[in-house]
Coordinates of C-alpha atoms in Angstrom, one line a residue:
P62 CA -9.9 -42.2 35.8
P63 CA -12.5 -44.2 33.9
C64 CA -13.0 -46.6 36.7
G65 CA -11.9 -47.4 40.3
S66 CA -12.2 -50.2 42.8
G67 CA -11.3 -51.0 46.4
P68 CA -11.8 -49.0 49.6
Y69 CA -10.1 -45.9 48.3
I70 CA -10.4 -43.9 45.1
F71 CA -8.1 -41.3 43.5
K72 CA -9.0 -37.7 44.6
S73 CA -6.2 -35.5 43.4
W74 CA -2.6 -35.4 42.2
Q75 CA 0.0 -32.6 42.2
A76 CA 3.1 -33.6 40.2
K77 CA 6.1 -34.3 42.5
R78 CA 4.1 -32.9 45.5
K79 CA 1.2 -35.0 46.7
T80 CA -1.4 -37.6 45.8
I81 CA -4.7 -37.8 47.8
L82 CA -6.8 -40.9 48.1
E83 CA -10.3 -40.8 49.6
R84 CA -12.9 -43.3 50.8
N85 CA -14.8 -45.0 47.9
P86 CA -18.5 -44.4 48.6
R87 CA -19.4 -47.2 46.3
W88 CA -17.2 -49.8 47.9
K89 CA -19.3 -52.6 49.4
G90 CA -16.5 -54.3 51.4
P91 CA -15.1 -53.3 54.8
E92 CA -15.0 -49.6 55.2
A93 CA -11.7 -47.8 54.5
A94 CA -9.9 -47.1 57.8
F95 CA -9.2 -43.4 57.0
S96 CA -11.2 -40.7 55.2
E97 CA -8.1 -39.7 53.2
I98 CA -4.6 -40.9 52.7
H99 CA -2.0 -38.3 51.6
V100 CA 1.0 -39.7 49.7
Y101 CA 4.1 -37.5 49.4
P102 CA 6.8 -38.5 46.8
M103 CA 10.3 -38.0 48.1
T104 CA 13.3 -39.0 46.1
D105 CA 15.6 -38.3 49.0
A106 CA 15.1 -40.4 52.1
K107 CA 16.6 -37.8 54.3
S108 CA 13.7 -35.4 53.4
G109 CA 11.3 -38.1 54.6
E110 CA 13.2 -38.5 57.8
M111 CA 13.1 -34.8 58.5
A112 CA 9.4 -34.6 57.6
F113 CA 8.6 -37.5 60.0
E114 CA 10.6 -35.9 62.8
A115 CA 8.7 -32.7 62.3
G116 CA 5.4 -34.5 62.7
Q117 CA 4.3 -34.1 59.1
L118 CA 4.3 -37.8 58.2
D119 CA 2.9 -41.0 59.8
C120 CA 5.0 -43.4 57.9
A121 CA 8.3 -42.7 56.0
E122 CA 10.9 -44.8 54.3
I123 CA 14.3 -43.9 55.7
S124 CA 17.9 -44.4 54.5
V125 CA 19.8 -47.5 55.6
E126 CA 22.5 -45.4 57.2
S127 CA 19.9 -43.8 59.6
V128 CA 18.6 -47.2 60.9
E129 CA 21.2 -47.6 63.6
A130 CA 20.9 -43.9 64.7
F131 CA 17.1 -44.1 65.0
S132 CA 17.3 -47.4 66.8
R133 CA 19.2 -45.6 69.5
S134 CA 17.0 -42.6 69.6
L135 CA 13.6 -42.8 68.0
P136 CA 11.4 -39.7 67.4
P137 CA 8.6 -39.4 70.1
N138 CA 5.6 -41.8 69.7
S139 CA 7.2 -43.8 66.9
Y140 CA 8.8 -47.2 66.1
Q141 CA 10.9 -48.6 63.4
E142 CA 10.5 -51.6 61.0
T143 CA 12.9 -53.0 58.4
H144 CA 11.6 -55.2 55.6
P145 CA 13.4 -57.3 53.0
G146 CA 13.6 -55.4 49.7
G147 CA 12.4 -56.4 46.2
R148 CA 14.8 -54.2 44.2
N149 CA 17.5 -55.8 42.2
Y150 CA 21.0 -54.3 42.4
W151 CA 23.7 -55.7 40.2
L152 CA 26.9 -54.9 38.3
G153 CA 26.4 -55.2 34.5
M154 CA 29.0 -55.5 31.8
N155 CA 28.5 -54.5 28.2
Q156 CA 29.9 -57.6 26.4
E157 CA 30.0 -55.8 23.0
N158 CA 32.6 -53.3 24.3
P159 CA 36.0 -54.3 23.0
A160 CA 37.5 -54.5 26.5
L161 CA 34.8 -56.9 27.7
K162 CA 34.3 -59.2 24.6
D163 CA 36.4 -62.0 26.1
I164 CA 34.2 -63.9 28.6
R165 CA 37.3 -64.7 30.6
V166 CA 37.7 -61.0 31.4
R167 CA 34.0 -60.7 32.4
R168 CA 34.2 -63.8 34.6
A169 CA 37.4 -62.4 36.2
I170 CA 35.4 -59.4 37.2
Q171 CA 32.6 -61.6 38.6
Y172 CA 35.2 -63.5 40.7
G173 CA 37.0 -60.3 41.6
I174 CA 34.1 -58.5 43.3
D175 CA 33.6 -59.2 47.0
V176 CA 29.8 -58.9 47.2
D177 CA 29.8 -59.5 51.0
A178 CA 32.0 -56.4 51.4
V179 CA 29.8 -54.3 49.0
V180 CA 26.6 -55.1 50.9
E181 CA 28.1 -54.7 54.3
A182 CA 29.5 -51.2 53.4
A183 CA 26.5 -49.8 51.5
W184 CA 23.7 -51.4 53.4
F185 CA 25.3 -51.4 56.8
G186 CA 24.8 -55.1 57.2
L187 CA 21.0 -54.8 57.0
A188 CA 20.7 -56.5 53.6
K189 CA 22.2 -59.8 52.3
P190 CA 23.8 -60.7 49.0
S191 CA 21.2 -61.7 46.3
T192 CA 21.2 -64.8 44.1
G193 CA 19.7 -63.1 41.1
P194 CA 17.0 -60.6 40.0
I195 CA 14.3 -62.8 41.5
P196 CA 14.2 -62.1 45.3
E197 CA 13.5 -64.6 48.1
G198 CA 9.8 -65.5 48.4
I199 CA 9.0 -65.3 44.7
V200 CA 8.8 -68.2 42.2
G201 CA 12.1 -68.8 40.6
H202 CA 14.3 -67.6 43.4
R203 CA 17.7 -69.4 43.4
P204 CA 19.1 -70.8 46.7
K205 CA 22.6 -69.7 45.7
T206 CA 24.7 -68.2 43.0
L207 CA 27.2 -70.1 40.8
I208 CA 30.0 -67.8 42.0
P209 CA 30.4 -67.4 45.8
P210 CA 29.5 -63.9 47.1
K211 CA 32.9 -63.5 48.6
G212 CA 34.4 -64.0 45.1
D213 CA 37.8 -65.6 44.4
P214 CA 40.7 -63.1 43.7
D215 CA 43.1 -65.9 42.8
K216 CA 40.8 -67.4 40.2
A217 CA 40.1 -63.9 38.9
R218 CA 43.8 -63.2 38.4
A219 CA 44.2 -66.6 36.7
L220 CA 41.4 -65.8 34.2
L221 CA 43.0 -62.4 33.3
K222 CA 46.3 -64.1 32.8
E223 CA 44.7 -66.8 30.6
A224 CA 43.0 -64.1 28.6
G225 CA 46.4 -62.4 28.0
V226 CA 45.3 -59.1 29.6
E227 CA 48.0 -56.6 30.2
L228 CA 47.6 -55.2 33.7
P229 CA 46.5 -52.9 35.0
L230 CA 43.4 -53.1 32.9
H231 CA 41.5 -49.7 32.9
L232 CA 37.7 -49.7 32.8
T233 CA 34.9 -47.2 33.5
L234 CA 31.9 -47.8 35.8
D235 CA 28.8 -45.7 35.4
S236 CA 26.2 -45.4 38.2
N237 CA 23.6 -43.2 39.8
S238 CA 25.0 -40.5 42.1
D239 CA 23.0 -41.2 45.2
S240 CA 25.1 -42.0 48.3
L241 CA 24.2 -45.6 48.6
E242 CA 25.3 -46.5 45.1
R243 CA 28.4 -44.3 45.4
T244 CA 29.4 -46.4 48.4
A245 CA 28.7 -49.6 46.6
I246 CA 30.8 -48.7 43.5
Q247 CA 33.7 -47.6 45.7
V248 CA 33.8 -51.0 47.3
I249 CA 33.6 -52.6 43.8
Q250 CA 36.5 -50.4 42.7
W251 CA 38.5 -51.5 45.7
S252 CA 37.8 -55.2 45.1
L253 CA 38.8 -55.0 41.4
K254 CA 42.0 -53.1 42.2
K255 CA 43.2 -56.1 44.1
I256 CA 43.2 -58.2 40.9
G257 CA 44.8 -55.6 38.7
I258 CA 41.8 -53.7 37.3
E259 CA 41.8 -50.0 37.7
V260 CA 38.2 -48.7 37.6
H261 CA 37.3 -45.1 36.9
L262 CA 34.0 -44.2 38.6
Q263 CA 31.4 -42.1 36.7
P264 CA 28.4 -41.4 39.0
Q265 CA 25.8 -39.1 37.4
D266 CA 22.2 -37.9 37.9
N267 CA 19.5 -40.4 37.3
N268 CA 18.2 -38.8 34.1
S269 CA 21.6 -38.9 32.4
F270 CA 22.4 -42.4 33.7
L271 CA 19.1 -43.9 32.3
N272 CA 20.2 -42.9 28.8
I273 CA 23.7 -44.4 28.6
G274 CA 22.6 -47.8 27.3
M275 CA 19.7 -46.7 25.1
E276 CA 20.4 -47.0 21.3
E277 CA 17.7 -44.4 20.6
K278 CA 19.7 -41.8 22.5
G279 CA 22.8 -42.1 20.2
E280 CA 26.0 -44.1 20.1
Q281 CA 27.1 -43.6 23.7
W282 CA 26.1 -47.2 24.5
R283 CA 29.2 -48.4 22.6
D284 CA 31.4 -46.8 25.2
V285 CA 29.6 -48.3 28.2
Q286 CA 31.8 -50.8 30.0
L287 CA 30.7 -51.5 33.6
F288 CA 27.6 -50.1 35.2
F289 CA 25.8 -50.4 38.5
Q290 CA 22.1 -50.7 37.9
S291 CA 19.0 -51.4 39.9
F292 CA 15.2 -51.7 39.4
I293 CA 12.1 -52.7 41.2
G294 CA 10.7 -56.1 40.5
G295 CA 7.2 -57.4 41.0
A296 CA 5.2 -60.2 42.5
D297 CA 5.6 -62.3 39.4
P298 CA 9.2 -63.4 38.3
Y299 CA 8.4 -62.4 34.7
Y300 CA 8.8 -58.7 35.6
S301 CA 12.2 -59.3 37.1
I302 CA 13.5 -61.3 34.0
V303 CA 11.9 -59.9 30.8
W304 CA 14.3 -56.9 30.6
F305 CA 17.2 -59.2 29.6
T306 CA 15.7 -60.8 26.5
T307 CA 17.4 -60.4 23.1
E308 CA 14.7 -58.0 22.0
Q309 CA 15.5 -55.7 24.9
M310 CA 19.1 -55.1 23.6
G311 CA 19.6 -51.4 23.2
Q312 CA 16.7 -50.7 25.5
W313 CA 17.1 -52.1 29.1
N314 CA 19.4 -54.9 28.2
W315 CA 22.6 -52.9 28.4
E316 CA 24.7 -56.0 28.9
R317 CA 23.7 -56.9 25.3
F318 CA 23.1 -60.4 26.7
S319 CA 21.5 -62.7 24.1
S320 CA 20.6 -66.4 24.5
E321 CA 18.2 -68.5 22.4
E322 CA 17.6 -70.8 25.4
F323 CA 16.9 -67.8 27.6
D324 CA 14.4 -66.3 25.2
R325 CA 12.7 -69.6 24.6
L326 CA 12.4 -70.2 28.4
N327 CA 11.1 -66.7 28.9
A328 CA 8.2 -67.4 26.5
L329 CA 7.5 -70.8 28.0
A330 CA 7.6 -69.5 31.6
M331 CA 5.0 -66.8 30.8
A332 CA 2.6 -69.4 29.6
A333 CA 3.2 -72.1 32.1
T334 CA 0.6 -72.7 34.8
D335 CA 2.6 -75.3 36.8
V336 CA 4.4 -73.5 39.7
D337 CA 7.2 -76.0 40.0
E338 CA 7.8 -75.9 36.2
R339 CA 8.0 -72.1 36.2
D340 CA 10.3 -72.2 39.2
R341 CA 12.8 -74.5 37.4
M342 CA 12.7 -72.4 34.2
Y343 CA 13.3 -69.1 36.0
R344 CA 16.2 -70.6 38.0
R345 CA 17.8 -71.9 34.7
M346 CA 17.4 -68.5 33.1
Q347 CA 19.3 -66.9 36.0
D348 CA 22.0 -69.5 35.6
L349 CA 22.3 -68.6 31.9
M350 CA 22.7 -64.9 32.8
E351 CA 25.4 -65.6 35.4
E352 CA 27.2 -68.0 33.0
S353 CA 27.4 -65.3 30.4
G354 CA 29.8 -63.3 32.6
C355 CA 27.7 -60.2 32.0
F356 CA 26.2 -60.0 35.5
R357 CA 27.4 -59.9 39.1
W358 CA 24.4 -59.9 41.5
I359 CA 24.7 -57.7 44.5
T360 CA 21.6 -57.5 46.7
N361 CA 17.8 -57.1 46.8
G362 CA 18.2 -54.4 49.5
V363 CA 16.0 -53.6 52.4
M364 CA 13.2 -51.2 53.1
P365 CA 13.4 -49.5 56.5
Y366 CA 10.6 -47.3 57.8
L367 CA 9.7 -44.9 60.7
I368 CA 6.1 -45.4 61.7
R369 CA 3.9 -43.3 64.1
D370 CA 2.5 -45.4 66.9
T371 CA -1.0 -44.3 66.1
I372 CA -1.1 -46.4 63.0
K373 CA -0.8 -50.1 62.0
P374 CA 0.8 -50.3 58.5
A375 CA 0.7 -53.1 56.0
F376 CA 3.5 -54.0 53.6
R377 CA 4.0 -56.3 50.6
P378 CA 6.7 -59.1 50.8
D379 CA 9.1 -56.8 48.9
G380 CA 8.7 -54.0 51.5
Y381 CA 6.4 -51.6 49.7
P382 CA 3.3 -50.3 51.5
I383 CA -0.2 -51.6 50.9
L384 CA -2.1 -48.4 51.6
R385 CA -5.5 -50.1 51.7
G386 CA -4.2 -52.2 54.6
F387 CA -3.2 -49.3 56.9
R388 CA -5.3 -49.1 60.1
P389 CA -5.4 -47.1 63.3
A390 CA -3.3 -48.7 66.0
G391 CA -5.2 -51.1 68.1
S392 CA -7.9 -51.8 65.4
A393 CA -8.7 -55.3 64.2
S394 CA -6.8 -56.5 61.1

């Protein structure tokens, strides 16, 4: 790299295997706590759990379904922490698909989904329903959604009747194929069946899934109806919101959501320096998203970890590790 800063510098990288950070000899601040930090990328949390139990890791993110089991029987010389997550999970609807053009149908789907049940089943009660893409603790976080997390099946059925929909309505739902998201979409399928919507689930590997709404990949975006999506946000609300602007249609805005007010507020909020003003603008933008009927917010998730009792870790508010903040156990902060 052309430059580096902080107590650690980049030493080496092996694709999909390991990254090594080492002490920065030119760093003038407090000395780095460790001579090296080895980071292992693991797309499967179960692999991290096994590596931790084998003594190969000092800190590992684990799956939500393992939290209860580890709380009953921890590996030797370890402890467990669960942090609020910063990832945004939601159900999106492609409003340009013929089956979803009527906003009353989209709003029926919003009201038909029991978010409480989805979160309880997929996150084992560790997470809580979200109020939008901006998680708690970040500027622009909304205190509540316009539609209650529990939904309203009676209102959903009334909207479908008003729209003249012949039941059962058949829709497809695309998602990633990992176990957490499969559980979430199964509960969504169960919720929507109660209001007369039959959902065909289409879980797929991540590489295939990330192409379904991209115009540059072909015409398959036209067939997309419902999809269960997630992405990591950031410390600034801009990063959680910008993907839904009109110019993102056909890229990451798979809902094909478009609002002049939303786009205008996005530009103003990026330039605003008054925190309260930014907060109001980002809250309004999330209202506009929900009012469109294209989104049903699910959760921001959680980040559970197993940690060796020889270290004292540090984490961001969204649950991701701050490696420069890791210390040996018992050392001063």
